[in-house]
Amino acid sequence: MMKLLVLNGPNLNLLGIREPNVYGRRTYRDLVNLIHRHARETGVFAAVAQSNYEGDLVTAIQWMYGRYDGLVINPAAYTHTSVALLDAVKGVGIPTVEVHISDVSKREDFRQVSYIRQAAVLTIAGHGFEGYLEAMDYLRENFGEVRR
């Protein structure tokens, strides 16, 4: 069974509260439940984690080496600032899909920069919560037979 880690960055725990005009009214718990349901339906294992701390996210990426087959990551604000996350993803060499709930290409200028994109096999933005499911499916379909 393919094992995926779904990793979420800062402020995503505030989904449903934070800028509902941008991120919608569904909560972080709704997102986690959706991911787990999709994992069961598609025959993959998905662990989901969130942190507001860059170092925790780096540690989670390093920890997954040899344990997980793919990473779905929404680095949130760290997308635009974190070389550390980029280096961690490059360091472990695990297929990674970058996900954003909103369409960052249509937002503020600073959101046009993505460090993590340099190490991602795919970026999905602006598809809401469903972007996570698309990312999971992409990894399963393209890397499902990869074993470390």
GROMACS .gro file of C-alpha atoms in nm:
model
  148
    1MET     CA    1   0.000   0.000   0.000
    2MET     CA    2   0.135   0.340  -0.095
    3LYS     CA    3   0.202   0.566   0.202
    4LEU     CA    4   0.157   0.941   0.167
    5LEU     CA    5   0.226   1.225   0.405
    6VAL     CA    6   0.003   1.529   0.366
    7LEU     CA    7   0.178   1.820   0.529
    8ASN     CA    8   0.022   2.161   0.592
    9GLY     CA    9   0.196   2.482   0.689
   10PRO     CA   10   0.110   2.784   0.900
   11ASN     CA   11  -0.243   2.910   0.954
   12LEU     CA   12  -0.410   2.623   0.772
   13ASN     CA   13  -0.543   2.517   1.112
   14LEU     CA   14  -0.757   2.833   1.083
   15LEU     CA   15  -0.945   2.714   0.774
   16GLY     CA   16  -1.311   2.812   0.800
   17ILE     CA   17  -1.217   3.117   1.008
   18ARG     CA   18  -0.933   3.282   0.816
   19GLU     CA   19  -1.033   3.474   0.504
   20PRO     CA   20  -1.337   3.263   0.410
   21ASN     CA   21  -1.369   3.467   0.090
   22VAL     CA   22  -1.033   3.318  -0.017
   23TYR     CA   23  -1.026   2.976   0.151
   24GLY     CA   24  -1.395   2.896   0.198
   25ARG     CA   25  -1.590   2.803   0.508
   26ARG     CA   26  -1.483   2.439   0.542
   27THR     CA   27  -1.260   2.373   0.840
   28TYR     CA   28  -0.923   2.205   0.879
   29ARG     CA   29  -1.104   1.907   1.035
   30ASP     CA   30  -1.319   1.888   0.718
   31LEU     CA   31  -1.001   1.878   0.510
   32VAL     CA   32  -0.845   1.602   0.719
   33ASN     CA   33  -1.163   1.394   0.703
   34LEU     CA   34  -1.183   1.440   0.325
   35ILE     CA   35  -0.821   1.327   0.282
   36HIS     CA   36  -0.867   1.019   0.502
   37ARG     CA   37  -1.189   0.921   0.323
   38HIS     CA   38  -1.022   0.956  -0.018
   39ALA     CA   39  -0.723   0.752   0.099
   40ARG     CA   40  -0.950   0.468   0.210
   41GLU     CA   41  -1.143   0.480  -0.117
   42THR     CA   42  -0.828   0.469  -0.330
   43GLY     CA   43  -0.632   0.215  -0.127
   44VAL     CA   44  -0.352   0.436   0.003
   45PHE     CA   45  -0.244   0.524   0.353
   46ALA     CA   46  -0.237   0.897   0.426
   47ALA     CA   47  -0.104   1.061   0.739
   48VAL     CA   48  -0.195   1.428   0.779
   49ALA     CA   49  -0.004   1.685   0.983
   50GLN     CA   50  -0.002   2.062   1.025
   51SER     CA   51   0.242   2.297   1.192
   52ASN     CA   52   0.288   2.669   1.223
   53TYR     CA   53   0.662   2.614   1.272
   54GLU     CA   54   0.906   2.583   0.984
   55GLY     CA   55   1.143   2.355   1.177
   56ASP     CA   56   0.862   2.110   1.256
   57LEU     CA   57   0.780   2.088   0.886
   58VAL     CA   58   1.146   2.028   0.795
   59THR     CA   59   1.170   1.758   1.063
   60ALA     CA   60   0.855   1.588   0.933
   61ILE     CA   61   0.995   1.581   0.579
   62GLN     CA   62   1.325   1.436   0.698
   63TRP     CA   63   1.144   1.182   0.919
   64MET     CA   64   0.941   1.048   0.626
   65TYR     CA   65   1.252   0.927   0.441
   66GLY     CA   66   1.232   0.549   0.408
   67ARG     CA   67   0.885   0.545   0.563
   68TYR     CA   68   0.664   0.717   0.302
   69ASP     CA   69   0.637   0.703  -0.076
   70GLY     CA   70   0.507   1.051  -0.151
   71LEU     CA   71   0.452   1.395  -0.005
   72VAL     CA   72   0.160   1.631  -0.059
   73ILE     CA   73   0.258   1.967   0.084
   74ASN     CA   74   0.083   2.298   0.126
   75PRO     CA   75   0.364   2.505   0.274
   76ALA     CA   76   0.127   2.802   0.302
   77ALA     CA   77   0.325   3.122   0.372
   78TYR     CA   78   0.651   2.922   0.380
   79THR     CA   79   0.600   2.861   0.007
   80HIS     CA   80   0.737   3.208  -0.057
   81THR     CA   81   1.016   3.217   0.201
   82SER     CA   82   1.153   2.876   0.292
   83VAL     CA   83   1.471   2.751   0.136
   84ALA     CA   84   1.483   2.510   0.433
   85LEU     CA   85   1.169   2.329   0.313
   86LEU     CA   86   1.307   2.318  -0.041
   87ASP     CA   87   1.634   2.170   0.083
   88ALA     CA   88   1.451   1.911   0.295
   89VAL     CA   89   1.239   1.793   0.001
   90LYS     CA   90   1.542   1.782  -0.227
   91GLY     CA   91   1.737   1.602   0.044
   92VAL     CA   92   1.494   1.313   0.087
   93GLY     CA   93   1.417   1.281  -0.285
   94ILE     CA   94   1.056   1.173  -0.228
   95PRO     CA   95   0.803   1.259  -0.502
   96THR     CA   96   0.632   1.577  -0.387
   97VAL     CA   97   0.322   1.763  -0.504
   98GLU     CA   98   0.278   2.125  -0.401
   99VAL     CA   99  -0.084   2.219  -0.327
  100HIS     CA  100  -0.254   2.552  -0.264
  101ILE     CA  101  -0.623   2.593  -0.189
  102SER     CA  102  -0.638   2.934  -0.354
  103ASP     CA  103  -0.504   3.031  -0.693
  104VAL     CA  104  -0.184   3.198  -0.579
  105SER     CA  105  -0.110   3.311  -0.935
  106LYS     CA  106  -0.399   3.558  -0.904
  107ARG     CA  107  -0.304   3.696  -0.564
  108GLU     CA  108  -0.041   3.936  -0.428
  109ASP     CA  109   0.292   3.973  -0.609
  110PHE     CA  110   0.492   3.811  -0.328
  111ARG     CA  111   0.284   3.494  -0.365
  112GLN     CA  112   0.421   3.443  -0.717
  113VAL     CA  113   0.746   3.305  -0.575
  114SER     CA  114   0.751   2.939  -0.473
  115TYR     CA  115   1.072   2.787  -0.347
  116ILE     CA  116   0.919   2.442  -0.300
  117ARG     CA  117   0.809   2.430  -0.664
  118GLN     CA  118   1.172   2.370  -0.765
  119ALA     CA  119   1.153   2.025  -0.603
  120ALA     CA  120   0.790   1.940  -0.679
  121VAL     CA  121   0.682   1.703  -0.955
  122LEU     CA  122   0.355   1.895  -0.985
  123THR     CA  123   0.183   2.207  -0.848
  124ILE     CA  124  -0.193   2.224  -0.802
  125ALA     CA  125  -0.338   2.563  -0.710
  126GLY     CA  126  -0.687   2.706  -0.696
  127HIS     CA  127  -0.875   2.377  -0.681
  128GLY     CA  128  -0.981   2.414  -0.319
  129PHE     CA  129  -0.972   2.108  -0.095
  130GLU     CA  130  -1.008   1.887  -0.401
  131GLY     CA  131  -0.654   1.985  -0.503
  132TYR     CA  132  -0.528   1.761  -0.223
  133LEU     CA  133  -0.719   1.466  -0.367
  134GLU     CA  134  -0.582   1.540  -0.714
  135ALA     CA  135  -0.231   1.544  -0.567
  136MET     CA  136  -0.286   1.210  -0.392
  137ASP     CA  137  -0.420   1.057  -0.713
  138TYR     CA  138  -0.128   1.190  -0.914
  139LEU     CA  139   0.125   1.037  -0.675
  140ARG     CA  140  -0.063   0.706  -0.664
  141GLU     CA  141  -0.093   0.687  -1.043
  142ASN     CA  142   0.263   0.795  -1.119
  143PHE     CA  143   0.466   0.669  -0.824
  144GLY     CA  144   0.249   0.400  -0.667
  145GLU     CA  145   0.488   0.117  -0.749
  146VAL     CA  146   0.795   0.299  -0.616
  147ARG     CA  147   0.931   0.142  -0.300
  148ARG     CA  148   1.233   0.258  -0.102
   0.00000   0.00000   0.00000
